[in-house]
mmCIF file of C-alpha atoms in Angstrom:
data_model
loop_
_atom_site.group_PDB
_atom_site.id
_atom_site.type_symbol
_atom_site.label_atom_id
_atom_site.label_comp_id
_atom_site.label_asym_id
_atom_site.label_seq_id
_atom_site.Cartn_x
_atom_site.Cartn_y
_atom_site.Cartn_z
ATOM 1 C CA MET A 1 -16.368 7.276 -42.618
ATOM 2 C CA VAL A 2 -18.667 7.382 -39.679
ATOM 3 C CA ARG A 3 -21.090 9.533 -41.586
ATOM 4 C CA ARG A 4 -21.451 6.902 -44.291
ATOM 5 C CA THR A 5 -21.899 3.790 -42.166
ATOM 6 C CA TRP A 6 -24.140 5.373 -39.623
ATOM 7 C CA PRO A 7 -27.349 6.088 -41.562
ATOM 8 C CA ALA A 8 -26.914 2.813 -43.400
ATOM 9 C CA ALA A 9 -27.160 0.870 -40.179
ATOM 10 C CA ALA A 10 -30.142 2.951 -39.220
ATOM 11 C CA VAL A 11 -31.920 2.058 -42.416
ATOM 12 C CA GLN A 12 -31.119 -1.615 -42.115
ATOM 13 C CA THR A 13 -32.270 -2.330 -38.638
ATOM 14 C CA PRO A 14 -36.000 -1.865 -39.100
ATOM 15 C CA GLY A 15 -35.769 -4.632 -41.714
ATOM 16 C CA PHE A 16 -35.212 -7.211 -38.979
ATOM 17 C CA PRO A 17 -37.882 -6.942 -36.359
ATOM 18 C CA GLY A 18 -36.022 -9.284 -34.082
ATOM 19 C CA LEU A 19 -32.886 -7.222 -34.038
ATOM 20 C CA PRO A 20 -33.708 -3.842 -32.568
ATOM 21 C CA SER A 21 -33.301 -4.742 -28.922
ATOM 22 C CA VAL A 22 -32.226 -2.673 -25.971
ATOM 23 C CA GLY A 23 -29.180 -0.885 -27.308
ATOM 24 C CA ARG A 24 -30.254 -0.860 -30.912
ATOM 25 C CA GLY A 25 -33.543 0.956 -30.544
ATOM 26 C CA ARG A 26 -31.954 4.201 -29.540
ATOM 27 C CA GLU A 27 -29.366 4.018 -32.242
ATOM 28 C CA THR A 28 -31.979 3.778 -34.961
ATOM 29 C CA GLU A 29 -33.980 6.536 -33.418
ATOM 30 C CA GLY A 30 -31.053 8.919 -33.420
ATOM 31 C CA GLY A 31 -29.879 7.752 -36.832
ATOM 32 C CA ARG A 32 -33.198 8.166 -38.521
ATOM 33 C CA GLY A 33 -33.641 11.526 -36.937
ATOM 34 C CA LEU A 34 -30.521 12.829 -38.538
ATOM 35 C CA SER A 35 -31.011 11.132 -41.915
ATOM 36 C CA ASP A 36 -34.563 12.393 -42.087
ATOM 37 C CA SER A 37 -33.670 15.978 -41.445
ATOM 38 C CA ASP A 38 -30.747 16.268 -43.833
ATOM 39 C CA PRO A 39 -29.014 13.168 -45.152
ATOM 40 C CA ASP A 40 -25.996 14.951 -46.628
ATOM 41 C CA ARG A 41 -25.104 17.035 -43.626
ATOM 42 C CA GLU A 42 -22.805 16.073 -40.794
ATOM 43 C CA PRO A 43 -24.560 14.248 -37.960
ATOM 44 C CA SER A 44 -25.908 16.822 -35.594
ATOM 45 C CA LEU A 45 -24.082 17.408 -32.361
ATOM 46 C CA ASP A 46 -27.038 16.110 -30.427
ATOM 47 C CA ALA A 47 -27.018 12.762 -32.168
ATOM 48 C CA LEU A 48 -23.276 12.551 -31.777
ATOM 49 C CA ARG A 49 -23.506 13.269 -28.095
ATOM 50 C CA HIS A 50 -26.188 10.660 -27.787
ATOM 51 C CA ARG A 51 -24.017 8.016 -29.401
ATOM 52 C CA LEU A 52 -21.057 9.045 -27.340
ATOM 53 C CA SER A 53 -22.933 8.728 -24.065
ATOM 54 C CA GLU A 54 -24.264 5.349 -25.150
ATOM 55 C CA ALA A 55 -20.809 4.103 -26.038
ATOM 56 C CA LYS A 56 -19.531 5.439 -22.750
ATOM 57 C CA ALA A 57 -22.245 3.640 -20.839
ATOM 58 C CA LYS A 58 -21.406 0.413 -22.630
ATOM 59 C CA HIS A 59 -17.729 0.885 -21.918
ATOM 60 C CA GLU A 60 -18.481 1.676 -18.305
ATOM 61 C CA ARG A 61 -20.538 -1.493 -17.956
ATOM 62 C CA SER A 62 -17.805 -3.687 -19.370
ATOM 63 C CA ARG A 63 -15.266 -1.943 -17.175
ATOM 64 C CA ARG A 64 -17.330 -2.406 -14.048
ATOM 65 C CA ALA A 65 -18.284 -6.000 -14.650
ATOM 66 C CA PRO A 66 -15.135 -7.898 -13.705
ATOM 67 C CA THR A 67 -14.437 -5.923 -10.533
ATOM 68 C CA GLY A 68 -16.623 -8.276 -8.500
ATOM 69 C CA SER A 69 -13.829 -10.657 -7.592
ATOM 70 C CA ILE A 70 -11.440 -7.795 -6.919
ATOM 71 C CA GLU A 71 -13.934 -6.186 -4.595
ATOM 72 C CA ARG A 72 -14.333 -9.502 -2.838
ATOM 73 C CA SER A 73 -10.603 -9.857 -2.283
ATOM 74 C CA GLU A 74 -10.511 -6.262 -1.079
ATOM 75 C CA GLY A 75 -13.092 -7.264 1.482
ATOM 76 C CA MET A 76 -10.931 -10.262 2.316
ATOM 77 C CA ALA A 77 -7.970 -7.951 2.804
ATOM 78 C CA ALA A 78 -10.025 -5.758 5.133
ATOM 79 C CA GLY A 79 -11.075 -8.790 7.144
ATOM 80 C CA PHE A 80 -7.522 -10.030 7.295
ATOM 81 C CA ARG A 81 -6.366 -6.623 8.411
ATOM 82 C CA VAL A 82 -8.811 -6.592 11.313
ATOM 83 C CA ALA A 83 -7.865 -10.140 12.355
ATOM 84 C CA VAL A 84 -4.166 -9.315 12.359
ATOM 85 C CA GLU A 85 -4.741 -6.124 14.320
ATOM 86 C CA LEU A 86 -6.625 -7.934 17.069
ATOM 87 C CA THR A 87 -3.984 -10.655 17.294
ATOM 88 C CA ALA A 88 -1.120 -8.180 17.246
ATOM 89 C CA ALA A 89 -2.595 -6.156 20.120
ATOM 90 C CA LEU A 90 -3.130 -9.345 22.153
ATOM 91 C CA VAL A 91 0.407 -10.548 21.471
ATOM 92 C CA VAL A 92 1.947 -7.188 22.304
ATOM 93 C CA GLY A 93 -0.140 -6.866 25.473
ATOM 94 C CA GLY A 94 0.633 -10.396 26.566
ATOM 95 C CA GLY A 95 4.322 -9.909 25.696
ATOM 96 C CA ILE A 96 4.600 -6.758 27.785
ATOM 97 C CA GLY A 97 2.899 -8.505 30.701
ATOM 98 C CA TYR A 98 5.157 -11.537 30.426
ATOM 99 C CA VAL A 99 8.366 -9.490 30.290
ATOM 100 C CA LEU A 100 7.304 -7.289 33.200
ATOM 101 C CA ASP A 101 6.392 -10.412 35.174
ATOM 102 C CA GLN A 102 9.813 -11.923 34.549
ATOM 103 C CA TRP A 103 11.450 -8.673 35.562
ATOM 104 C CA LEU A 104 9.428 -7.920 38.673
ATOM 105 C CA GLY A 105 8.761 -11.508 39.729
ATOM 106 C CA THR A 106 5.011 -11.004 39.944
ATOM 107 C CA GLN A 107 3.874 -14.030 37.918
ATOM 108 C CA PRO A 108 1.175 -14.298 36.702
ATOM 109 C CA TRP A 109 -0.630 -11.084 37.586
ATOM 110 C CA LEU A 110 0.862 -8.617 35.128
ATOM 111 C CA LEU A 111 0.497 -11.128 32.295
ATOM 112 C CA ILE A 112 -3.223 -11.399 33.054
ATOM 113 C CA LEU A 113 -3.617 -7.645 33.431
ATOM 114 C CA PHE A 114 -1.798 -6.803 30.212
ATOM 115 C CA PHE A 115 -3.561 -9.558 28.315
ATOM 116 C CA VAL A 116 -6.855 -7.885 29.197
ATOM 117 C CA ILE A 117 -5.421 -4.492 28.274
ATOM 118 C CA GLY A 118 -4.194 -5.981 25.002
ATOM 119 C CA ALA A 119 -7.677 -7.276 24.248
ATOM 120 C CA ALA A 120 -9.140 -3.842 24.929
ATOM 121 C CA ALA A 121 -6.460 -2.272 22.715
ATOM 122 C CA GLY A 122 -7.279 -4.783 20.002
ATOM 123 C CA PHE A 123 -10.951 -3.887 20.055
ATOM 124 C CA LEU A 124 -10.082 -0.192 20.070
ATOM 125 C CA THR A 125 -7.915 -0.659 16.984
ATOM 126 C CA ILE A 126 -10.627 -2.652 15.255
ATOM 127 C CA TYR A 127 -13.174 0.039 16.083
ATOM 128 C CA ARG A 128 -10.926 2.696 14.558
ATOM 129 C CA THR A 129 -10.206 0.565 11.522
ATOM 130 C CA GLY A 130 -13.929 0.025 11.088
ATOM 131 C CA GLN A 131 -14.547 3.756 11.235
ATOM 132 C CA GLU A 132 -11.802 4.377 8.713
ATOM 133 C CA LEU A 133 -13.060 1.703 6.292
ATOM 134 C CA ASP A 134 -16.559 3.065 6.747
ATOM 135 C CA ALA A 135 -15.448 6.571 5.901
ATOM 136 C CA ARG A 136 -13.636 5.329 2.819
ATOM 137 C CA ALA A 137 -16.650 3.303 1.644
ATOM 138 C CA ARG A 138 -18.900 6.310 2.190
ATOM 139 C CA GLU A 139 -16.522 8.500 0.212
ATOM 140 C CA ARG A 140 -16.526 6.002 -2.635
ATOM 141 C CA ARG A 141 -20.328 5.760 -2.581
ATOM 142 C CA GLU A 142 -20.642 9.530 -2.634
ATOM 143 C CA ALA A 143 -18.200 9.813 -5.509
ATOM 144 C CA GLU A 144 -20.160 7.185 -7.414
ATOM 145 C CA ALA A 145 -23.457 8.928 -6.695
ATOM 146 C CA ALA A 146 -22.006 12.235 -7.864
ATOM 147 C CA GLU A 147 -20.769 10.566 -11.031
ATOM 148 C CA GLN A 148 -24.186 9.019 -11.597
ATOM 149 C CA LYS A 149 -25.864 12.354 -11.020
ATOM 150 C CA ALA A 150 -23.531 14.115 -13.428
ATOM 151 C CA LYS A 151 -24.344 11.470 -16.015
ATOM 152 C CA THR A 152 -28.110 11.838 -15.652
ATOM 153 C CA ASP A 153 -27.739 15.612 -15.758
ATOM 154 C CA ARG A 154 -25.832 15.325 -18.987
ATOM 155 C CA LYS A 155 -28.506 13.041 -20.385
ATOM 156 C CA GLY A 156 -31.179 15.487 -19.310
ATOM 157 C CA SER A 157 -29.488 18.324 -21.148
ATOM 158 C CA ASP A 158 -29.297 16.175 -24.272
ATOM 159 C CA ARG A 159 -33.020 16.305 -24.736
ATOM 160 C CA MET U 1 8.071 -36.600 -5.082
ATOM 161 C CA ALA U 2 6.966 -33.009 -4.653
ATOM 162 C CA ALA U 3 9.317 -30.695 -2.836
ATOM 163 C CA SER U 4 8.425 -29.516 0.627
ATOM 164 C CA PRO U 5 6.173 -26.477 0.433
ATOM 165 C CA ILE U 6 8.300 -24.531 2.876
ATOM 166 C CA GLU U 7 11.607 -25.243 1.200
ATOM 167 C CA GLN U 8 11.164 -22.059 -0.823
ATOM 168 C CA PHE U 9 11.596 -19.942 2.301
ATOM 169 C CA GLU U 10 15.030 -21.250 3.130
ATOM 170 C CA VAL U 11 17.707 -18.597 3.481
ATOM 171 C CA TYR U 12 21.232 -19.683 2.606
ATOM 172 C CA PRO U 13 24.422 -17.659 2.297
ATOM 173 C CA LEU U 14 25.765 -17.044 -1.182
ATOM 174 C CA LEU U 15 28.799 -15.106 -0.052
ATOM 175 C CA PRO U 16 29.750 -15.807 3.565
ATOM 176 C CA ILE U 17 30.930 -12.711 5.401
ATOM 177 C CA GLN U 18 31.772 -12.886 9.080
ATOM 178 C CA VAL U 19 32.517 -9.713 11.038
ATOM 179 C CA GLY U 20 33.364 -10.512 14.621
ATOM 180 C CA ASN U 21 30.390 -12.413 15.970
ATOM 181 C CA LEU U 22 28.076 -11.065 13.319
ATOM 182 C CA ASP U 23 27.054 -13.153 10.359
ATOM 183 C CA LEU U 24 26.755 -10.575 7.588
ATOM 184 C CA SER U 25 26.640 -13.098 4.757
ATOM 185 C CA PHE U 26 25.192 -12.066 1.444
ATOM 186 C CA THR U 27 22.257 -14.452 1.250
ATOM 187 C CA ASN U 28 19.702 -15.334 -1.410
ATOM 188 C CA SER U 29 17.372 -12.992 0.472
ATOM 189 C CA SER U 30 19.876 -10.158 0.035
ATOM 190 C CA LEU U 31 20.229 -11.047 -3.634
ATOM 191 C CA TRP U 32 16.504 -10.732 -4.279
ATOM 192 C CA MET U 33 16.383 -7.466 -2.364
ATOM 193 C CA VAL U 34 19.114 -6.199 -4.644
ATOM 194 C CA PHE U 35 17.101 -7.434 -7.621
ATOM 195 C CA ALA U 36 14.013 -5.588 -6.398
ATOM 196 C CA VAL U 37 15.946 -2.367 -5.895
ATOM 197 C CA ALA U 38 17.856 -2.680 -9.176
ATOM 198 C CA LEU U 39 14.825 -3.565 -11.276
ATOM 199 C CA SER U 40 12.669 -0.776 -9.853
ATOM 200 C CA THR U 41 15.505 1.722 -10.284
ATOM 201 C CA VAL U 42 16.109 0.681 -13.872
ATOM 202 C CA ILE U 43 12.420 0.724 -14.783
ATOM 203 C CA LEU U 44 11.809 4.101 -13.195
ATOM 204 C CA ALA U 45 14.992 5.589 -14.654
ATOM 205 C CA ILE U 46 14.294 4.375 -18.188
ATOM 206 C CA SER U 47 10.660 5.436 -18.123
ATOM 207 C CA ALA U 48 11.485 8.864 -16.678
ATOM 208 C CA ARG U 49 14.157 9.583 -19.275
ATOM 209 C CA GLY U 50 11.785 9.896 -22.197
ATOM 210 C CA GLY U 51 9.234 12.095 -20.510
ATOM 211 C CA ALA U 52 6.949 12.019 -23.550
ATOM 212 C CA LEU U 53 3.640 13.826 -23.447
ATOM 213 C CA VAL U 54 1.960 10.696 -24.746
ATOM 214 C CA PRO U 55 3.560 8.075 -22.520
ATOM 215 C CA SER U 56 4.924 4.775 -23.694
ATOM 216 C CA ARG U 57 3.753 1.655 -21.878
ATOM 217 C CA LEU U 58 6.644 1.685 -19.462
ATOM 218 C CA GLN U 59 6.275 5.370 -18.786
ATOM 219 C CA SER U 60 2.589 5.023 -18.090
ATOM 220 C CA VAL U 61 3.308 2.220 -15.628
ATOM 221 C CA SER U 62 5.635 4.528 -13.729
ATOM 222 C CA GLU U 63 3.156 7.366 -13.952
ATOM 223 C CA MET U 64 0.406 5.153 -12.597
ATOM 224 C CA MET U 65 2.545 4.166 -9.638
ATOM 225 C CA TYR U 66 3.468 7.784 -9.051
ATOM 226 C CA GLU U 67 -0.132 8.959 -9.217
ATOM 227 C CA LEU U 68 -1.336 6.128 -7.007
ATOM 228 C CA VAL U 69 1.111 7.048 -4.256
ATOM 229 C CA ALA U 70 0.662 10.788 -4.765
ATOM 230 C CA ASN U 71 -3.102 10.462 -4.333
ATOM 231 C CA MET U 72 -2.611 8.160 -1.381
ATOM 232 C CA VAL U 73 -0.344 10.667 0.366
ATOM 233 C CA ARG U 74 -2.646 13.576 -0.415
ATOM 234 C CA ASP U 75 -5.785 11.796 0.776
ATOM 235 C CA ASN U 76 -4.379 10.065 3.835
ATOM 236 C CA VAL U 77 -1.584 12.206 5.223
ATOM 237 C CA GLY U 78 -3.195 15.549 4.505
ATOM 238 C CA SER U 79 -1.351 18.837 4.771
ATOM 239 C CA GLY U 80 2.393 18.628 5.252
ATOM 240 C CA GLY U 81 2.511 15.117 3.840
ATOM 241 C CA ARG U 82 4.139 16.197 0.614
ATOM 242 C CA LYS U 83 7.688 15.986 1.895
ATOM 243 C CA TYR U 84 7.235 12.377 2.986
ATOM 244 C CA PHE U 85 6.174 11.375 -0.505
ATOM 245 C CA PRO U 86 9.648 10.115 -1.582
ATOM 246 C CA PHE U 87 9.814 7.796 1.397
ATOM 247 C CA ILE U 88 6.310 6.388 0.900
ATOM 248 C CA PHE U 89 6.929 5.967 -2.810
ATOM 249 C CA THR U 90 10.219 4.148 -2.234
ATOM 250 C CA LEU U 91 8.579 1.931 0.344
ATOM 251 C CA PHE U 92 5.663 1.105 -1.936
ATOM 252 C CA VAL U 93 7.843 0.358 -4.941
ATOM 253 C CA PHE U 94 10.256 -1.784 -2.925
ATOM 254 C CA VAL U 95 7.509 -3.874 -1.347
ATOM 255 C CA LEU U 96 5.671 -4.128 -4.662
ATOM 256 C CA PHE U 97 8.730 -5.340 -6.555
ATOM 257 C CA ALA U 98 9.776 -7.687 -3.767
ATOM 258 C CA ASN U 99 6.273 -9.202 -3.779
ATOM 259 C CA LEU U 100 6.030 -9.432 -7.549
ATOM 260 C CA LEU U 101 9.532 -10.871 -8.001
ATOM 261 C CA GLY U 102 8.529 -13.511 -5.487
ATOM 262 C CA MET U 103 5.905 -14.699 -7.973
ATOM 263 C CA ILE U 104 8.603 -15.831 -10.397
ATOM 264 C CA PRO U 105 9.067 -19.583 -10.031
ATOM 265 C CA HIS U 106 12.276 -20.527 -8.189
ATOM 266 C CA SER U 107 12.718 -17.009 -6.941
ATOM 267 C CA PHE U 108 12.838 -16.005 -3.314
ATOM 268 C CA THR U 109 10.117 -13.883 -1.722
ATOM 269 C CA VAL U 110 11.888 -11.348 0.444
ATOM 270 C CA THR U 111 8.686 -10.237 2.152
ATOM 271 C CA SER U 112 7.796 -13.778 3.229
ATOM 272 C CA HIS U 113 10.201 -13.432 6.150
ATOM 273 C CA LEU U 114 8.859 -11.790 9.267
ATOM 274 C CA ILE U 115 12.215 -10.251 10.132
ATOM 275 C CA VAL U 116 12.317 -8.356 6.823
ATOM 276 C CA THR U 117 8.817 -6.955 7.108
ATOM 277 C CA PHE U 118 9.326 -6.267 10.787
ATOM 278 C CA ALA U 119 12.500 -4.321 10.042
ATOM 279 C CA LEU U 120 10.559 -2.201 7.549
ATOM 280 C CA ALA U 121 7.708 -1.725 10.014
ATOM 281 C CA ALA U 122 10.114 -0.877 12.843
ATOM 282 C CA VAL U 123 11.790 1.803 10.737
ATOM 283 C CA ILE U 124 8.368 3.274 9.961
ATOM 284 C CA PHE U 125 7.232 3.032 13.595
ATOM 285 C CA ILE U 126 10.362 4.655 15.025
ATOM 286 C CA GLY U 127 10.438 7.295 12.299
ATOM 287 C CA VAL U 128 6.777 8.191 12.779
ATOM 288 C CA THR U 129 7.227 8.389 16.563
ATOM 289 C CA ILE U 130 10.235 10.688 16.143
ATOM 290 C CA ILE U 131 8.279 12.884 13.717
ATOM 291 C CA GLY U 132 5.423 13.036 16.236
ATOM 292 C CA PHE U 133 7.662 14.132 19.096
ATOM 293 C CA TYR U 134 9.532 16.546 16.839
ATOM 294 C CA ARG U 135 6.294 18.165 15.698
ATOM 295 C CA HIS U 136 4.427 18.282 18.999
ATOM 296 C CA GLY U 137 7.137 17.943 21.651
ATOM 297 C CA PHE U 138 5.812 16.245 24.771
ATOM 298 C CA GLY U 139 2.335 17.177 23.606
ATOM 299 C CA TYR U 140 2.585 14.069 21.469
ATOM 300 C CA LEU U 141 1.916 12.081 24.621
ATOM 301 C CA ARG U 142 -1.650 13.409 24.502
ATOM 302 C CA MET U 143 -1.986 10.883 21.704
ATOM 303 C CA PHE U 144 -2.407 8.277 24.442
ATOM 304 C CA PHE U 145 -5.243 10.045 26.176
ATOM 305 C CA PRO U 146 -8.395 10.986 24.281
ATOM 306 C CA HIS U 147 -9.320 14.620 24.419
ATOM 307 C CA GLY U 148 -12.090 15.456 26.880
ATOM 308 C CA ALA U 149 -12.208 12.158 28.774
ATOM 309 C CA PRO U 150 -12.458 12.357 32.578
ATOM 310 C CA LEU U 151 -9.024 12.317 34.172
ATOM 311 C CA TRP U 152 -9.525 9.203 36.276
ATOM 312 C CA THR U 153 -10.109 7.107 33.134
ATOM 313 C CA ALA U 154 -6.448 7.670 32.283
ATOM 314 C CA VAL U 155 -5.613 4.669 34.455
ATOM 315 C CA ILE U 156 -7.386 2.430 31.961
ATOM 316 C CA LEU U 157 -7.142 4.408 28.749
ATOM 317 C CA VAL U 158 -3.433 5.214 28.722
ATOM 318 C CA PRO U 159 -2.248 1.583 28.911
ATOM 319 C CA VAL U 160 -4.839 0.559 26.331
ATOM 320 C CA GLU U 161 -3.815 3.323 23.931
ATOM 321 C CA LEU U 162 -0.160 2.568 24.562
ATOM 322 C CA VAL U 163 -0.555 -1.108 23.744
ATOM 323 C CA SER U 164 -2.639 -0.200 20.716
ATOM 324 C CA TYR U 165 0.131 2.129 19.548
ATOM 325 C CA LEU U 166 2.863 -0.430 20.201
ATOM 326 C CA SER U 167 0.978 -3.130 18.327
ATOM 327 C CA ARG U 168 1.147 -1.129 15.101
ATOM 328 C CA PRO U 169 4.543 -2.328 13.865
ATOM 329 C CA VAL U 170 3.564 -5.892 14.769
ATOM 330 C CA SER U 171 0.299 -5.834 12.845
ATOM 331 C CA LEU U 172 1.897 -3.976 9.936
ATOM 332 C CA SER U 173 4.674 -6.533 9.537
ATOM 333 C CA VAL U 174 2.645 -9.641 10.329
ATOM 334 C CA ARG U 175 0.006 -8.733 7.757
ATOM 335 C CA LEU U 176 2.465 -8.509 4.879
ATOM 336 C CA PHE U 177 4.485 -11.518 6.004
ATOM 337 C CA ALA U 178 1.438 -13.730 6.577
ATOM 338 C CA ASN U 179 -0.155 -12.831 3.259
ATOM 339 C CA MET U 180 2.965 -13.616 1.284
ATOM 340 C CA THR U 181 3.837 -16.787 3.198
ATOM 341 C CA VAL U 182 0.324 -18.235 3.123
ATOM 342 C CA GLY U 183 -0.050 -17.513 -0.575
ATOM 343 C CA HIS U 184 3.249 -19.125 -1.497
ATOM 344 C CA VAL U 185 2.700 -22.195 0.665
ATOM 345 C CA LEU U 186 -0.721 -22.635 -0.891
ATOM 346 C CA LEU U 187 0.733 -22.338 -4.392
ATOM 347 C CA LYS U 188 3.347 -24.980 -3.627
ATOM 348 C CA VAL U 189 0.869 -27.367 -2.016
ATOM 349 C CA ILE U 190 -1.554 -27.142 -4.939
ATOM 350 C CA ALA U 191 1.360 -27.528 -7.342
ATOM 351 C CA GLY U 192 2.312 -30.677 -5.440
ATOM 352 C CA PHE U 193 -1.199 -32.044 -6.107
ATOM 353 C CA VAL U 194 -0.780 -31.375 -9.812
ATOM 354 C CA VAL U 195 2.260 -33.623 -9.874
ATOM 355 C CA SER U 196 0.966 -36.398 -7.631
ATOM 356 C CA LEU U 197 -2.512 -36.742 -9.181
ATOM 357 C CA GLY U 198 -1.192 -37.598 -12.634
ATOM 358 C CA VAL U 199 -3.877 -37.103 -15.315
ATOM 359 C CA PHE U 200 -6.358 -35.723 -12.816
ATOM 360 C CA GLY U 201 -3.768 -33.104 -11.943
ATOM 361 C CA ILE U 202 -5.490 -30.981 -14.559
ATOM 362 C CA PHE U 203 -8.079 -29.919 -11.956
ATOM 363 C CA PRO U 204 -5.642 -28.547 -9.406
ATOM 364 C CA PHE U 205 -3.694 -27.129 -12.342
ATOM 365 C CA VAL U 206 -6.666 -25.007 -13.428
ATOM 366 C CA PHE U 207 -7.126 -23.917 -9.846
ATOM 367 C CA LEU U 208 -3.412 -23.131 -9.670
ATOM 368 C CA ILE U 209 -3.711 -20.744 -12.607
ATOM 369 C CA ALA U 210 -6.556 -18.874 -10.942
ATOM 370 C CA LEU U 211 -4.648 -18.869 -7.672
ATOM 371 C CA SER U 212 -1.552 -17.440 -9.346
ATOM 372 C CA ALA U 213 -3.641 -14.567 -10.698
ATOM 373 C CA LEU U 214 -5.063 -13.981 -7.228
ATOM 374 C CA GLU U 215 -1.577 -14.075 -5.726
ATOM 375 C CA LEU U 216 -0.360 -11.474 -8.228
ATOM 376 C CA PHE U 217 -3.261 -9.278 -7.205
ATOM 377 C CA ILE U 218 -2.519 -9.831 -3.509
ATOM 378 C CA ALA U 219 1.141 -8.998 -4.093
ATOM 379 C CA ALA U 220 0.110 -5.591 -5.432
ATOM 380 C CA LEU U 221 -2.679 -5.110 -2.895
ATOM 381 C CA GLN U 222 -0.458 -5.819 0.095
ATOM 382 C CA ALA U 223 2.161 -3.343 -1.118
ATOM 383 C CA TYR U 224 -0.658 -0.816 -1.390
ATOM 384 C CA VAL U 225 -1.983 -1.652 2.084
ATOM 385 C CA PHE U 226 1.503 -1.403 3.562
ATOM 386 C CA ALA U 227 1.990 2.045 2.053
ATOM 387 C CA ILE U 228 -1.479 3.297 2.955
ATOM 388 C CA LEU U 229 -1.099 2.259 6.596
ATOM 389 C CA THR U 230 2.222 4.074 6.720
ATOM 390 C CA CYS U 231 0.349 7.135 5.458
ATOM 391 C CA ILE U 232 -2.286 6.738 8.165
ATOM 392 C CA TYR U 233 0.338 6.423 10.908
ATOM 393 C CA LEU U 234 2.097 9.462 9.506
ATOM 394 C CA HIS U 235 -1.175 11.357 9.537
ATOM 395 C CA ASP U 236 -1.684 10.503 13.199
ATOM 396 C CA ALA U 237 1.816 11.727 14.014
ATOM 397 C CA LEU U 238 1.384 14.990 12.105
ATOM 398 C CA HIS U 239 -2.171 15.855 13.101
ATOM 399 C CA MET U 240 -2.769 13.712 16.220
ATOM 400 C CA HIS U 241 -6.066 11.989 15.299
#
C-alpha cells in the first residue's frame, strides 16, 4: 500500500510549484530518490527512516503545542504552593507563640518572638522549595536536551 | 435566584449515630468518601483482573496511575521507598477520586473541608515522624540543626527548623483544601452569572466550560502534588535531607 502511494505523491508534487513547502520538499526528495534508483523495489531503509523521523517530528510538535496552558497552571500551582507554605509557617509560629503566652502569662512577648521565628521558617521553607523546583526544572531541561541531542544524532547518522 | 455558592459545602447527617457525646453520624461527606473508595476499588479491581498484554482503556488508566506513582516514589523517596508505595498509591488514588467526584454536579467535594485534608496530612505527618525516629533514633533530632553550623546558632536555627517542620501538615492540608474550595466557589459564582444574565449568560457560560476543564486538571494536579509532597517528607525522614 505505502509503496504504491508514496512515489505517486512524489511525482505529483513538482507539478504544483506552490505546494512543495516546508514539510513537502523533503518528502519529494526522498521519494524521488527511491523511485529513481529502482521503482519496483521496496523503499530503502534510509528513505523509510527519513519519513519516520519526519512523522515523529510532526507528531512531537502537535503533542507539545497544547501544553502551554498546562505549564502555566503548573507554574500557578508552584506559586500557590509557596504562598501557602509561607502562610502556614507564619500561622504555626504565631499559634505556638499565642498558646505559650496564654500558658505562661507572658503576653505579648512570645507571640512576637514566635511570629518572627515563623516568618524565618516560612522563608526557609520557600528557599528549600525553590531549590527543589529548580532541581526538577533543571532535570527536565537536561532530559529534553538529551532527547534533542539523540534526535540530531539519529538524523546525522541518516545521511 | 441562584443558590448560595457555599451551600455546596454543607455537611448534613444522612444516618444520625450518637455514641455518648460523640456525633458519629454518617454524613453526605462520609457517603462521598465511600463512593471514592468504592469506585477506585472497583475500577482497579476490574482493570487488574484482565491483565492483558495489550491493555484495554480501563487497564491502561490503572497502569498509568500505577506508573505515575511508582516513578514518583522512585524519584522522590529514593532507596528504601519501595515499601511505602502502597500507602502513597492509596493516598493518591483516594485524593484523586475524591477531587474528581467533586466535579460531578450536585456531588459533595470531600477534600473541600479543611478537617478532612488536615486529618490526611496529620496521619502523614505523624507517620513520617515515627518512621524518622524509628530509623534514626534520637539522631532524627539532628534534622532540626543543619550539619556543620556553629553551635551557638542553634538558639535561632532550632526553633526556626522546628516551626518549619511543624508547618508541614498545615501547608499540606491547606493547599489541597484551598484549591478545591476556591475552584468550586468560583464555578458556582460564574454559574450564578449564567442564570442571572439571561441571554448574555452565554459569555459566562463559555468561560464556565473552560473553567470546568481547568478545575478537572487542578483536581488531578492537586492529588499529584499531595502525593509528591508526601514522598518528599518521607525522603527527609528516611535520608535526613
